mmCIF file with all atom_site columns, C-alpha atoms in Angstrom:
data_model
loop_
_atom_site.group_PDB
_atom_site.id
_atom_site.type_symbol
_atom_site.label_atom_id
_atom_site.label_alt_id
_atom_site.label_comp_id
_atom_site.label_asym_id
_atom_site.label_entity_id
_atom_site.label_seq_id
_atom_site.pdbx_PDB_ins_code
_atom_site.Cartn_x
_atom_site.Cartn_y
_atom_site.Cartn_z
_atom_site.occupancy
_atom_site.B_iso_or_equiv
_atom_site.pdbx_formal_charge
_atom_site.auth_seq_id
_atom_site.auth_comp_id
_atom_site.auth_asym_id
_atom_site.auth_atom_id
_atom_site.pdbx_PDB_model_num
ATOM 1   C CA . ASP A 1 1   ? -0.148  0.373  -0.198 1.00 0.00 ? 1   ASP A CA 1
ATOM 2   C CA . ALA A 1 2   ? 1.222   3.469  -1.112 1.00 0.00 ? 2   ALA A CA 1
ATOM 3   C CA . GLY A 1 3   ? 1.711   5.906  1.935  1.00 0.00 ? 3   GLY A CA 1
ATOM 4   C CA . VAL A 1 4   ? 1.578   9.659  2.199  1.00 0.00 ? 4   VAL A CA 1
ATOM 5   C CA . THR A 1 5   ? 3.369   11.006 -1.061 1.00 0.00 ? 5   THR A CA 1
ATOM 6   C CA . GLN A 1 6   ? 5.037   14.458 -1.374 1.00 0.00 ? 6   GLN A CA 1
ATOM 7   C CA . SER A 1 7   ? 6.773   16.419 -4.426 1.00 0.00 ? 7   SER A CA 1
ATOM 8   C CA . PRO A 1 8   ? 9.103   17.774 -5.199 1.00 0.00 ? 8   PRO A CA 1
ATOM 9   C CA . THR A 1 9   ? 11.367  15.978 -2.352 1.00 0.00 ? 9   THR A CA 1
ATOM 10  C CA . HIS A 1 10  ? 14.332  18.531 -2.594 1.00 0.00 ? 10  HIS A CA 1
ATOM 11  C CA . LEU A 1 11  ? 13.304  22.174 -4.014 1.00 0.00 ? 11  LEU A CA 1
ATOM 12  C CA . ILE A 1 12  ? 15.775  25.583 -4.334 1.00 0.00 ? 12  ILE A CA 1
ATOM 13  C CA . LYS A 1 13  ? 14.481  28.564 -4.675 1.00 0.00 ? 13  LYS A CA 1
ATOM 14  C CA . THR A 1 14  ? 15.361  32.777 -4.332 1.00 0.00 ? 14  THR A CA 1
ATOM 15  C CA . ARG A 1 15  ? 13.873  35.285 -2.057 1.00 0.00 ? 15  ARG A CA 1
ATOM 16  C CA . GLY A 1 16  ? 10.225  36.730 -3.586 1.00 0.00 ? 16  GLY A CA 1
ATOM 17  C CA . GLN A 1 17  ? 9.600   33.648 -5.764 1.00 0.00 ? 17  GLN A CA 1
ATOM 18  C CA . HIS A 1 18  ? 6.798   31.622 -4.791 1.00 0.00 ? 18  HIS A CA 1
ATOM 19  C CA . VAL A 1 19  ? 6.582   27.732 -4.796 1.00 0.00 ? 19  VAL A CA 1
ATOM 20  C CA . THR A 1 20  ? 4.113   24.894 -5.027 1.00 0.00 ? 20  THR A CA 1
ATOM 21  C CA . LEU A 1 21  ? 4.527   21.663 -2.870 1.00 0.00 ? 21  LEU A CA 1
ATOM 22  C CA . ARG A 1 22  ? 2.443   18.683 -3.369 1.00 0.00 ? 22  ARG A CA 1
ATOM 23  C CA . CYS A 1 23  ? 1.148   15.987 -1.464 1.00 0.00 ? 23  CYS A CA 1
ATOM 24  C CA . SER A 1 24  ? -0.958  12.629 -2.355 1.00 0.00 ? 24  SER A CA 1
ATOM 25  C CA . PRO A 1 25  ? -2.800  11.162 0.839  1.00 0.00 ? 25  PRO A CA 1
ATOM 26  C CA . ILE A 1 26  ? -3.135  7.766  1.840  1.00 0.00 ? 26  ILE A CA 1
ATOM 27  C CA . SER A 1 27  ? -6.166  5.619  -0.082 1.00 0.00 ? 27  SER A CA 1
ATOM 28  C CA . GLY A 1 28  ? -9.174  6.225  1.860  1.00 0.00 ? 28  GLY A CA 1
ATOM 29  C CA . HIS A 1 29  ? -7.736  9.187  4.081  1.00 0.00 ? 29  HIS A CA 1
ATOM 30  C CA . LYS A 1 30  ? -9.641  12.373 3.586  1.00 0.00 ? 30  LYS A CA 1
ATOM 31  C CA . SER A 1 31  ? -8.043  14.855 5.941  1.00 0.00 ? 31  SER A CA 1
ATOM 32  C CA . VAL A 1 32  ? -4.712  16.431 4.756  1.00 0.00 ? 32  VAL A CA 1
ATOM 33  C CA . SER A 1 33  ? -2.645  18.677 7.135  1.00 0.00 ? 33  SER A CA 1
ATOM 34  C CA . TRP A 1 34  ? 0.940   20.661 6.229  1.00 0.00 ? 34  TRP A CA 1
ATOM 35  C CA . TYR A 1 35  ? 3.155   21.085 8.623  1.00 0.00 ? 35  TYR A CA 1
ATOM 36  C CA . GLN A 1 36  ? 6.743   22.971 8.622  1.00 0.00 ? 36  GLN A CA 1
ATOM 37  C CA . GLN A 1 37  ? 10.196  21.723 10.743 1.00 0.00 ? 37  GLN A CA 1
ATOM 38  C CA . VAL A 1 38  ? 12.894  23.832 10.957 1.00 0.00 ? 38  VAL A CA 1
ATOM 39  C CA . LEU A 1 39  ? 16.254  22.334 12.344 1.00 0.00 ? 39  LEU A CA 1
ATOM 40  C CA . GLY A 1 40  ? 15.808  21.198 16.113 1.00 0.00 ? 40  GLY A CA 1
ATOM 41  C CA . GLN A 1 41  ? 12.409  22.101 16.334 1.00 0.00 ? 41  GLN A CA 1
ATOM 42  C CA . GLY A 1 42  ? 9.435   20.250 16.295 1.00 0.00 ? 42  GLY A CA 1
ATOM 43  C CA . PRO A 1 43  ? 7.221   20.444 13.158 1.00 0.00 ? 43  PRO A CA 1
ATOM 44  C CA . GLN A 1 44  ? 4.733   23.625 13.616 1.00 0.00 ? 44  GLN A CA 1
ATOM 45  C CA . PHE A 1 45  ? 1.170   23.583 11.928 1.00 0.00 ? 45  PHE A CA 1
ATOM 46  C CA . ILE A 1 46  ? 0.233   25.519 9.045  1.00 0.00 ? 46  ILE A CA 1
ATOM 47  C CA . PHE A 1 47  ? -3.063  23.812 7.480  1.00 0.00 ? 47  PHE A CA 1
ATOM 48  C CA . GLN A 1 48  ? -5.948  21.203 8.016  1.00 0.00 ? 48  GLN A CA 1
ATOM 49  C CA . TYR A 1 49  ? -7.949  20.422 4.967  1.00 0.00 ? 49  TYR A CA 1
ATOM 50  C CA . TYR A 1 50  ? -10.971 17.927 5.109  1.00 0.00 ? 50  TYR A CA 1
ATOM 51  C CA . GLU A 1 51  ? -13.722 17.133 2.471  1.00 0.00 ? 51  GLU A CA 1
ATOM 52  C CA . LYS A 1 52  ? -11.767 19.558 0.785  1.00 0.00 ? 52  LYS A CA 1
ATOM 53  C CA . GLU A 1 53  ? -12.512 22.651 3.215  1.00 0.00 ? 53  GLU A CA 1
ATOM 54  C CA . GLU A 1 54  ? -10.349 24.461 5.516  1.00 0.00 ? 54  GLU A CA 1
ATOM 55  C CA . ARG A 1 55  ? -10.609 23.326 8.616  1.00 0.00 ? 55  ARG A CA 1
ATOM 56  C CA . GLY A 1 56  ? -7.548  24.674 10.770 1.00 0.00 ? 56  GLY A CA 1
ATOM 57  C CA . ARG A 1 57  ? -5.340  27.120 10.381 1.00 0.00 ? 57  ARG A CA 1
ATOM 58  C CA . GLY A 1 58  ? -1.840  27.471 12.457 1.00 0.00 ? 58  GLY A CA 1
ATOM 59  C CA . ASN A 1 59  ? 0.121   31.190 13.431 1.00 0.00 ? 59  ASN A CA 1
ATOM 60  C CA . PHE A 1 60  ? 1.402   31.257 9.481  1.00 0.00 ? 60  PHE A CA 1
ATOM 61  C CA . PRO A 1 61  ? 0.923   34.644 7.470  1.00 0.00 ? 61  PRO A CA 1
ATOM 62  C CA . ASP A 1 62  ? -0.503  35.066 4.442  1.00 0.00 ? 62  ASP A CA 1
ATOM 63  C CA . ARG A 1 63  ? 1.397   34.134 2.409  1.00 0.00 ? 63  ARG A CA 1
ATOM 64  C CA . PHE A 1 64  ? 0.828   30.829 2.842  1.00 0.00 ? 64  PHE A CA 1
ATOM 65  C CA . SER A 1 65  ? -2.074  29.224 1.245  1.00 0.00 ? 65  SER A CA 1
ATOM 66  C CA . ALA A 1 66  ? -3.410  25.587 0.581  1.00 0.00 ? 66  ALA A CA 1
ATOM 67  C CA . ARG A 1 67  ? -6.111  23.709 -1.172 1.00 0.00 ? 67  ARG A CA 1
ATOM 68  C CA . GLN A 1 68  ? -7.261  20.461 -1.251 1.00 0.00 ? 68  GLN A CA 1
ATOM 69  C CA . PHE A 1 69  ? -8.430  18.648 -4.497 1.00 0.00 ? 69  PHE A CA 1
ATOM 70  C CA . PRO A 1 70  ? -11.776 16.215 -5.044 1.00 0.00 ? 70  PRO A CA 1
ATOM 71  C CA . ASN A 1 71  ? -9.219  13.172 -4.878 1.00 0.00 ? 71  ASN A CA 1
ATOM 72  C CA . TYR A 1 72  ? -8.022  14.898 -1.471 1.00 0.00 ? 72  TYR A CA 1
ATOM 73  C CA . SER A 1 73  ? -4.685  15.193 -2.728 1.00 0.00 ? 73  SER A CA 1
ATOM 74  C CA . SER A 1 74  ? -3.435  18.934 -1.782 1.00 0.00 ? 74  SER A CA 1
ATOM 75  C CA . GLU A 1 75  ? -1.076  21.626 -2.348 1.00 0.00 ? 75  GLU A CA 1
ATOM 76  C CA . LEU A 1 76  ? 0.585   23.958 -0.203 1.00 0.00 ? 76  LEU A CA 1
ATOM 77  C CA . ASN A 1 77  ? 1.331   27.518 -1.871 1.00 0.00 ? 77  ASN A CA 1
ATOM 78  C CA . VAL A 1 78  ? 4.100   30.084 -0.490 1.00 0.00 ? 78  VAL A CA 1
ATOM 79  C CA . ASN A 1 79  ? 4.449   33.396 -2.033 1.00 0.00 ? 79  ASN A CA 1
ATOM 80  C CA . ALA A 1 80  ? 7.108   36.445 -1.752 1.00 0.00 ? 80  ALA A CA 1
ATOM 81  C CA . LEU A 1 81  ? 9.681   33.783 -0.018 1.00 0.00 ? 81  LEU A CA 1
ATOM 82  C CA . LEU A 1 82  ? 11.741  34.946 2.014  1.00 0.00 ? 82  LEU A CA 1
ATOM 83  C CA . LEU A 1 83  ? 15.245  33.014 3.941  1.00 0.00 ? 83  LEU A CA 1
ATOM 84  C CA . GLY A 1 84  ? 13.400  32.150 7.134  1.00 0.00 ? 84  GLY A CA 1
ATOM 85  C CA . ASP A 1 85  ? 10.923  29.899 5.048  1.00 0.00 ? 85  ASP A CA 1
ATOM 86  C CA . SER A 1 86  ? 13.825  27.488 4.476  1.00 0.00 ? 86  SER A CA 1
ATOM 87  C CA . ALA A 1 87  ? 12.476  24.337 6.052  1.00 0.00 ? 87  ALA A CA 1
ATOM 88  C CA . LEU A 1 88  ? 10.920  20.535 5.895  1.00 0.00 ? 88  LEU A CA 1
ATOM 89  C CA . TYR A 1 89  ? 7.542   20.553 4.801  1.00 0.00 ? 89  TYR A CA 1
ATOM 90  C CA . LEU A 1 90  ? 5.351   17.683 5.883  1.00 0.00 ? 90  LEU A CA 1
ATOM 91  C CA . CYS A 1 91  ? 2.047   16.193 5.029  1.00 0.00 ? 91  CYS A CA 1
ATOM 92  C CA . ALA A 1 92  ? 0.205   14.189 6.884  1.00 0.00 ? 92  ALA A CA 1
ATOM 93  C CA . SER A 1 93  ? -2.831  12.397 5.966  1.00 0.00 ? 93  SER A CA 1
ATOM 94  C CA . SER A 1 94  ? -5.611  10.901 8.384  1.00 0.00 ? 94  SER A CA 1
ATOM 95  C CA . PHE A 1 95  ? -8.428  8.796  8.736  1.00 0.00 ? 95  PHE A CA 1
ATOM 96  C CA . SER A 1 96  ? -9.307  9.284  12.842 1.00 0.00 ? 96  SER A CA 1
ATOM 97  C CA . ARG A 1 97  ? -6.460  10.704 15.118 1.00 0.00 ? 97  ARG A CA 1
ATOM 98  C CA . GLU A 1 98  ? -3.370  9.375  14.198 1.00 0.00 ? 98  GLU A CA 1
ATOM 99  C CA . GLN A 1 99  ? -1.200  11.212 11.327 1.00 0.00 ? 99  GLN A CA 1
ATOM 100 C CA . PHE A 1 100 ? 0.521   9.759  9.278  1.00 0.00 ? 100 PHE A CA 1
ATOM 101 C CA . PHE A 1 101 ? 3.161   11.758 7.296  1.00 0.00 ? 101 PHE A CA 1
ATOM 102 C CA . GLY A 1 102 ? 5.001   11.584 3.807  1.00 0.00 ? 102 GLY A CA 1
ATOM 103 C CA . PRO A 1 103 ? 8.931   11.757 3.420  1.00 0.00 ? 103 PRO A CA 1
ATOM 104 C CA . GLY A 1 104 ? 8.439   16.169 3.114  1.00 0.00 ? 104 GLY A CA 1
ATOM 105 C CA . THR A 1 105 ? 9.712   18.524 0.817  1.00 0.00 ? 105 THR A CA 1
ATOM 106 C CA . ARG A 1 106 ? 12.836  20.181 1.904  1.00 0.00 ? 106 ARG A CA 1
ATOM 107 C CA . LEU A 1 107 ? 13.305  23.765 0.643  1.00 0.00 ? 107 LEU A CA 1
ATOM 108 C CA . THR A 1 108 ? 15.967  25.776 0.840  1.00 0.00 ? 108 THR A CA 1
ATOM 109 C CA . VAL A 1 109 ? 15.563  29.511 0.453  1.00 0.00 ? 109 VAL A CA 1
ATOM 110 C CA . LEU A 1 110 ? 18.859  31.531 -0.909 1.00 0.00 ? 110 LEU A CA 1
ATOM 111 C CA . ASP B 2 1   ? 5.042   28.963 24.822 1.00 0.00 ? 1   ASP B CA 1
ATOM 112 C CA . GLN B 2 2   ? 5.987   25.137 24.502 1.00 0.00 ? 2   GLN B CA 1
ATOM 113 C CA . GLN B 2 3   ? 2.785   23.033 25.607 1.00 0.00 ? 3   GLN B CA 1
ATOM 114 C CA . VAL B 2 4   ? 4.428   20.001 24.797 1.00 0.00 ? 4   VAL B CA 1
ATOM 115 C CA . LYS B 2 5   ? 7.609   19.404 26.378 1.00 0.00 ? 5   LYS B CA 1
ATOM 116 C CA . GLN B 2 6   ? 10.563  17.118 26.133 1.00 0.00 ? 6   GLN B CA 1
ATOM 117 C CA . ASN B 2 7   ? 13.132  17.744 28.410 1.00 0.00 ? 7   ASN B CA 1
ATOM 118 C CA . SER B 2 8   ? 15.855  15.890 27.475 1.00 0.00 ? 8   SER B CA 1
ATOM 119 C CA . PRO B 2 9   ? 17.231  16.598 24.162 1.00 0.00 ? 9   PRO B CA 1
ATOM 120 C CA . SER B 2 10  ? 19.305  13.336 23.978 1.00 0.00 ? 10  SER B CA 1
ATOM 121 C CA . LEU B 2 11  ? 19.649  9.941  25.775 1.00 0.00 ? 11  LEU B CA 1
ATOM 122 C CA . SER B 2 12  ? 21.786  7.259  25.262 1.00 0.00 ? 12  SER B CA 1
ATOM 123 C CA . VAL B 2 13  ? 21.179  3.751  26.566 1.00 0.00 ? 13  VAL B CA 1
ATOM 124 C CA . GLN B 2 14  ? 22.679  0.106  25.861 1.00 0.00 ? 14  GLN B CA 1
ATOM 125 C CA . GLU B 2 15  ? 21.607  -2.429 23.659 1.00 0.00 ? 15  GLU B CA 1
ATOM 126 C CA . GLY B 2 16  ? 19.492  -4.495 25.277 1.00 0.00 ? 16  GLY B CA 1
ATOM 127 C CA . ARG B 2 17  ? 18.288  -2.008 28.434 1.00 0.00 ? 17  ARG B CA 1
ATOM 128 C CA . ILE B 2 18  ? 15.145  -0.047 28.426 1.00 0.00 ? 18  ILE B CA 1
ATOM 129 C CA . SER B 2 19  ? 14.748  3.761  26.954 1.00 0.00 ? 19  SER B CA 1
ATOM 130 C CA . ILE B 2 20  ? 12.715  5.359  28.637 1.00 0.00 ? 20  ILE B CA 1
ATOM 131 C CA . LEU B 2 21  ? 11.381  9.058  26.753 1.00 0.00 ? 21  LEU B CA 1
ATOM 132 C CA . ASN B 2 22  ? 9.457   11.427 28.845 1.00 0.00 ? 22  ASN B CA 1
ATOM 133 C CA . CYS B 2 23  ? 7.237   14.383 27.946 1.00 0.00 ? 23  CYS B CA 1
ATOM 134 C CA . ASP B 2 24  ? 4.923   16.761 29.680 1.00 0.00 ? 24  ASP B CA 1
ATOM 135 C CA . TYR B 2 25  ? 2.305   18.742 28.938 1.00 0.00 ? 25  TYR B CA 1
ATOM 136 C CA . THR B 2 26  ? 0.394   21.470 29.850 1.00 0.00 ? 26  THR B CA 1
ATOM 137 C CA . ASN B 2 27  ? -2.593  21.828 28.294 1.00 0.00 ? 27  ASN B CA 1
ATOM 138 C CA . SER B 2 28  ? -5.505  20.011 29.694 1.00 0.00 ? 28  SER B CA 1
ATOM 139 C CA . MET B 2 29  ? -7.734  20.220 26.619 1.00 0.00 ? 29  MET B CA 1
ATOM 140 C CA . PHE B 2 30  ? -5.081  17.712 25.220 1.00 0.00 ? 30  PHE B CA 1
ATOM 141 C CA . ASP B 2 31  ? -7.215  14.050 24.900 1.00 0.00 ? 31  ASP B CA 1
ATOM 142 C CA . TYR B 2 32  ? -4.643  12.102 22.691 1.00 0.00 ? 32  TYR B CA 1
ATOM 143 C CA . PHE B 2 33  ? -1.004  11.532 22.453 1.00 0.00 ? 33  PHE B CA 1
ATOM 144 C CA . LEU B 2 34  ? 1.367   9.859  20.201 1.00 0.00 ? 34  LEU B CA 1
ATOM 145 C CA . TRP B 2 35  ? 4.903   9.067  19.706 1.00 0.00 ? 35  TRP B CA 1
ATOM 146 C CA . TYR B 2 36  ? 7.022   9.746  16.203 1.00 0.00 ? 36  TYR B CA 1
ATOM 147 C CA . LYS B 2 37  ? 10.202  8.223  15.219 1.00 0.00 ? 37  LYS B CA 1
ATOM 148 C CA . LYS B 2 38  ? 12.327  10.281 12.813 1.00 0.00 ? 38  LYS B CA 1
ATOM 149 C CA . TYR B 2 39  ? 15.314  9.307  11.131 1.00 0.00 ? 39  TYR B CA 1
ATOM 150 C CA . PRO B 2 40  ? 17.135  12.803 9.325  1.00 0.00 ? 40  PRO B CA 1
ATOM 151 C CA . ALA B 2 41  ? 15.507  13.490 6.382  1.00 0.00 ? 41  ALA B CA 1
ATOM 152 C CA . GLU B 2 42  ? 12.757  11.585 6.254  1.00 0.00 ? 42  GLU B CA 1
ATOM 153 C CA . GLY B 2 43  ? 9.086   12.440 7.849  1.00 0.00 ? 43  GLY B CA 1
ATOM 154 C CA . PRO B 2 44  ? 8.057   11.325 11.181 1.00 0.00 ? 44  PRO B CA 1
ATOM 155 C CA . THR B 2 45  ? 6.855   7.699  11.874 1.00 0.00 ? 45  THR B CA 1
ATOM 156 C CA . PHE B 2 46  ? 3.713   7.049  13.576 1.00 0.00 ? 46  PHE B CA 1
ATOM 157 C CA . LEU B 2 47  ? 4.602   4.476  16.646 1.00 0.00 ? 47  LEU B CA 1
ATOM 158 C CA . ILE B 2 48  ? 2.308   4.227  19.118 1.00 0.00 ? 48  ILE B CA 1
ATOM 159 C CA . SER B 2 49  ? -0.426  6.682  20.958 1.00 0.00 ? 49  SER B CA 1
ATOM 160 C CA . ILE B 2 50  ? -2.813  6.817  23.616 1.00 0.00 ? 50  ILE B CA 1
ATOM 161 C CA . SER B 2 51  ? -6.614  8.486  24.180 1.00 0.00 ? 51  SER B CA 1
ATOM 162 C CA . SER B 2 52  ? -6.694  9.946  27.323 1.00 0.00 ? 52  SER B CA 1
ATOM 163 C CA . ILE B 2 53  ? -8.965  7.638  28.804 1.00 0.00 ? 53  ILE B CA 1
ATOM 164 C CA . LYS B 2 54  ? -5.971  5.153  29.543 1.00 0.00 ? 54  LYS B CA 1
ATOM 165 C CA . ASP B 2 55  ? -3.096  5.355  31.689 1.00 0.00 ? 55  ASP B CA 1
ATOM 166 C CA . LYS B 2 56  ? -1.103  2.592  29.193 1.00 0.00 ? 56  LYS B CA 1
ATOM 167 C CA . ASN B 2 57  ? -0.883  1.341  25.748 1.00 0.00 ? 57  ASN B CA 1
ATOM 168 C CA . GLU B 2 58  ? 1.202   -1.271 24.335 1.00 0.00 ? 58  GLU B CA 1
ATOM 169 C CA . ASP B 2 59  ? 2.440   -2.340 21.134 1.00 0.00 ? 59  ASP B CA 1
ATOM 170 C CA . GLY B 2 60  ? 4.926   -4.691 21.357 1.00 0.00 ? 60  GLY B CA 1
ATOM 171 C CA . ARG B 2 61  ? 8.583   -3.444 22.450 1.00 0.00 ? 61  ARG B CA 1
ATOM 172 C CA . PHE B 2 62  ? 6.943   0.267  22.838 1.00 0.00 ? 62  PHE B CA 1
ATOM 173 C CA . THR B 2 63  ? 4.808   1.154  25.713 1.00 0.00 ? 63  THR B CA 1
ATOM 174 C CA . VAL B 2 64  ? 3.151   4.634  26.123 1.00 0.00 ? 64  VAL B CA 1
ATOM 175 C CA . PHE B 2 65  ? 2.292   5.693  30.058 1.00 0.00 ? 65  PHE B CA 1
ATOM 176 C CA . LEU B 2 66  ? -0.077  8.624  31.010 1.00 0.00 ? 66  LEU B CA 1
ATOM 177 C CA . ASN B 2 67  ? -0.316  10.058 33.697 1.00 0.00 ? 67  ASN B CA 1
ATOM 178 C CA . LYS B 2 68  ? -3.390  12.770 34.082 1.00 0.00 ? 68  LYS B CA 1
ATOM 179 C CA . SER B 2 69  ? -2.680  14.435 37.190 1.00 0.00 ? 69  SER B CA 1
ATOM 180 C CA . ALA B 2 70  ? 0.743   14.973 36.286 1.00 0.00 ? 70  ALA B CA 1
ATOM 181 C CA . LYS B 2 71  ? 0.107   16.014 32.825 1.00 0.00 ? 71  LYS B CA 1
ATOM 182 C CA . HIS B 2 72  ? 2.967   13.368 31.816 1.00 0.00 ? 72  HIS B CA 1
ATOM 183 C CA . LEU B 2 73  ? 3.463   10.645 29.296 1.00 0.00 ? 73  LEU B CA 1
ATOM 184 C CA . SER B 2 74  ? 6.705   8.604  28.859 1.00 0.00 ? 74  SER B CA 1
ATOM 185 C CA . LEU B 2 75  ? 7.562   6.322  26.132 1.00 0.00 ? 75  LEU B CA 1
ATOM 186 C CA . HIS B 2 76  ? 9.458   2.663  27.303 1.00 0.00 ? 76  HIS B CA 1
ATOM 187 C CA . ILE B 2 77  ? 11.632  0.466  24.779 1.00 0.00 ? 77  ILE B CA 1
ATOM 188 C CA . VAL B 2 78  ? 12.623  -2.699 25.859 1.00 0.00 ? 78  VAL B CA 1
ATOM 189 C CA . PRO B 2 79  ? 14.530  -4.023 25.007 1.00 0.00 ? 79  PRO B CA 1
ATOM 190 C CA . SER B 2 80  ? 16.573  -1.069 22.949 1.00 0.00 ? 80  SER B CA 1
ATOM 191 C CA . GLN B 2 81  ? 18.131  -2.098 19.746 1.00 0.00 ? 81  GLN B CA 1
ATOM 192 C CA . PRO B 2 82  ? 20.552  0.029  17.660 1.00 0.00 ? 82  PRO B CA 1
ATOM 193 C CA . GLY B 2 83  ? 17.752  -0.218 15.002 1.00 0.00 ? 83  GLY B CA 1
ATOM 194 C CA . ASP B 2 84  ? 16.085  2.449  17.533 1.00 0.00 ? 84  ASP B CA 1
ATOM 195 C CA . SER B 2 85  ? 18.566  5.526  17.495 1.00 0.00 ? 85  SER B CA 1
ATOM 196 C CA . ALA B 2 86  ? 17.054  8.046  16.056 1.00 0.00 ? 86  ALA B CA 1
ATOM 197 C CA . VAL B 2 87  ? 15.202  11.290 17.716 1.00 0.00 ? 87  VAL B CA 1
ATOM 198 C CA . TYR B 2 88  ? 11.733  10.508 18.835 1.00 0.00 ? 88  TYR B CA 1
ATOM 199 C CA . PHE B 2 89  ? 8.930   13.359 18.776 1.00 0.00 ? 89  PHE B CA 1
ATOM 200 C CA . CYS B 2 90  ? 6.196   13.231 21.342 1.00 0.00 ? 90  CYS B CA 1
ATOM 201 C CA . ALA B 2 91  ? 2.899   15.033 19.986 1.00 0.00 ? 91  ALA B CA 1
ATOM 202 C CA . ALA B 2 92  ? -0.841  15.868 21.389 1.00 0.00 ? 92  ALA B CA 1
ATOM 203 C CA . SER B 2 93  ? -4.199  16.944 20.140 1.00 0.00 ? 93  SER B CA 1
ATOM 204 C CA . GLY B 2 94  ? -7.020  17.656 21.297 1.00 0.00 ? 94  GLY B CA 1
ATOM 205 C CA . ARG B 2 95  ? -10.427 18.553 19.823 1.00 0.00 ? 95  ARG B CA 1
ATOM 206 C CA . ASN B 2 96  ? -10.842 22.570 18.907 1.00 0.00 ? 96  ASN B CA 1
ATOM 207 C CA . ALA B 2 97  ? -13.448 24.830 17.986 1.00 0.00 ? 97  ALA B CA 1
ATOM 208 C CA . GLY B 2 98  ? -12.589 23.867 14.499 1.00 0.00 ? 98  GLY B CA 1
ATOM 209 C CA . ASN B 2 99  ? -13.405 20.713 15.038 1.00 0.00 ? 99  ASN B CA 1
ATOM 210 C CA . ASN B 2 100 ? -9.973  19.982 13.565 1.00 0.00 ? 100 ASN B CA 1
ATOM 211 C CA . ARG B 2 101 ? -6.977  17.875 15.597 1.00 0.00 ? 101 ARG B CA 1
ATOM 212 C CA . LYS B 2 102 ? -3.740  19.420 15.142 1.00 0.00 ? 102 LYS B CA 1
ATOM 213 C CA . LEU B 2 103 ? -0.775  17.858 16.542 1.00 0.00 ? 103 LEU B CA 1
ATOM 214 C CA . ILE B 2 104 ? 1.465   19.778 18.691 1.00 0.00 ? 104 ILE B CA 1
ATOM 215 C CA . TRP B 2 105 ? 5.075   18.656 19.345 1.00 0.00 ? 105 TRP B CA 1
ATOM 216 C CA . GLY B 2 106 ? 7.851   18.579 21.706 1.00 0.00 ? 106 GLY B CA 1
ATOM 217 C CA . LEU B 2 107 ? 11.432  19.469 20.658 1.00 0.00 ? 107 LEU B CA 1
ATOM 218 C CA . GLY B 2 108 ? 12.260  15.735 20.365 1.00 0.00 ? 108 GLY B CA 1
ATOM 219 C CA . THR B 2 109 ? 14.634  13.744 22.032 1.00 0.00 ? 109 THR B CA 1
ATOM 220 C CA . SER B 2 110 ? 17.896  12.077 20.241 1.00 0.00 ? 110 SER B CA 1
ATOM 221 C CA . LEU B 2 111 ? 17.991  8.496  21.437 1.00 0.00 ? 111 LEU B CA 1
ATOM 222 C CA . ALA B 2 112 ? 21.328  6.591  20.691 1.00 0.00 ? 112 ALA B CA 1
ATOM 223 C CA . VAL B 2 113 ? 21.037  2.711  21.484 1.00 0.00 ? 113 VAL B CA 1
ATOM 224 C CA . ASN B 2 114 ? 25.008  1.734  21.528 1.00 0.00 ? 114 ASN B CA 1
ATOM 225 C CA . PRO B 2 115 ? 25.614  -1.867 20.741 1.00 0.00 ? 115 PRO B CA 1
#
C-alpha cells in the first residue's frame, strides 16, 4: 500500500519567488495537514483540510495558502519567499486521530 | 510557550536495556497523545498513541504510559536495539473549535542505542 507521497523531494528557490508543494494522502484518508519543521524544532502546524474545506490554520502569514482537491490530494503554496521559509515541509494524512506523514519536501531559499 | 515539552534533548542507552523517553504537557484540553520516530531527512513515523481515557498502551517493544494528574507521559522501549536510534517526538492533540485535530509537538529527544 502506498503511503503519503510528496513532491518534489528537494527544491531550491530565491527570495521573492513562489513555490507549490504537492501531497497525495493514503488511499481512503480524507484529511490532509501541512507542517513546517525547521532544524532543531518539532513540526509546526500550518493547515488542515478535510473534504476540501479548511479546518484549521496555524500561526503563519497570508503568504502561505493551501487547497485540497476532489481526490483529496493537496497543494501548499508559499508566495514571496523569505530566507526563513527554508525548512522541511511535511504533509500528513489521517482517517481518525493518528496522522501519517510523507517524506517531506526540503525547501531551501537563497 | 511550549505546550508539549521534552526536557531531555538526548538519551544514550546500551543495547538490550530499557529506553525511557519523557514528555510533559500543559494544556488540559489535550485528549490524545502520540509518539513518532524520525530519521534525518525523512518524515516522522507513527509509533504508538494513547487516549486520555487510558493510562497505558502497549505495542510490542513499545509501551506508552500516561499520568493525567501529572500531565506526563513516557515511552518505554524494551529491549532497546541499535535500529531504534533516532529522534523521538511526543505530540498531542485535542478537539478544538474548528473541529480539527492539529498536532502540537515537543522538540524531540535524540536516542542513541549503543551496541
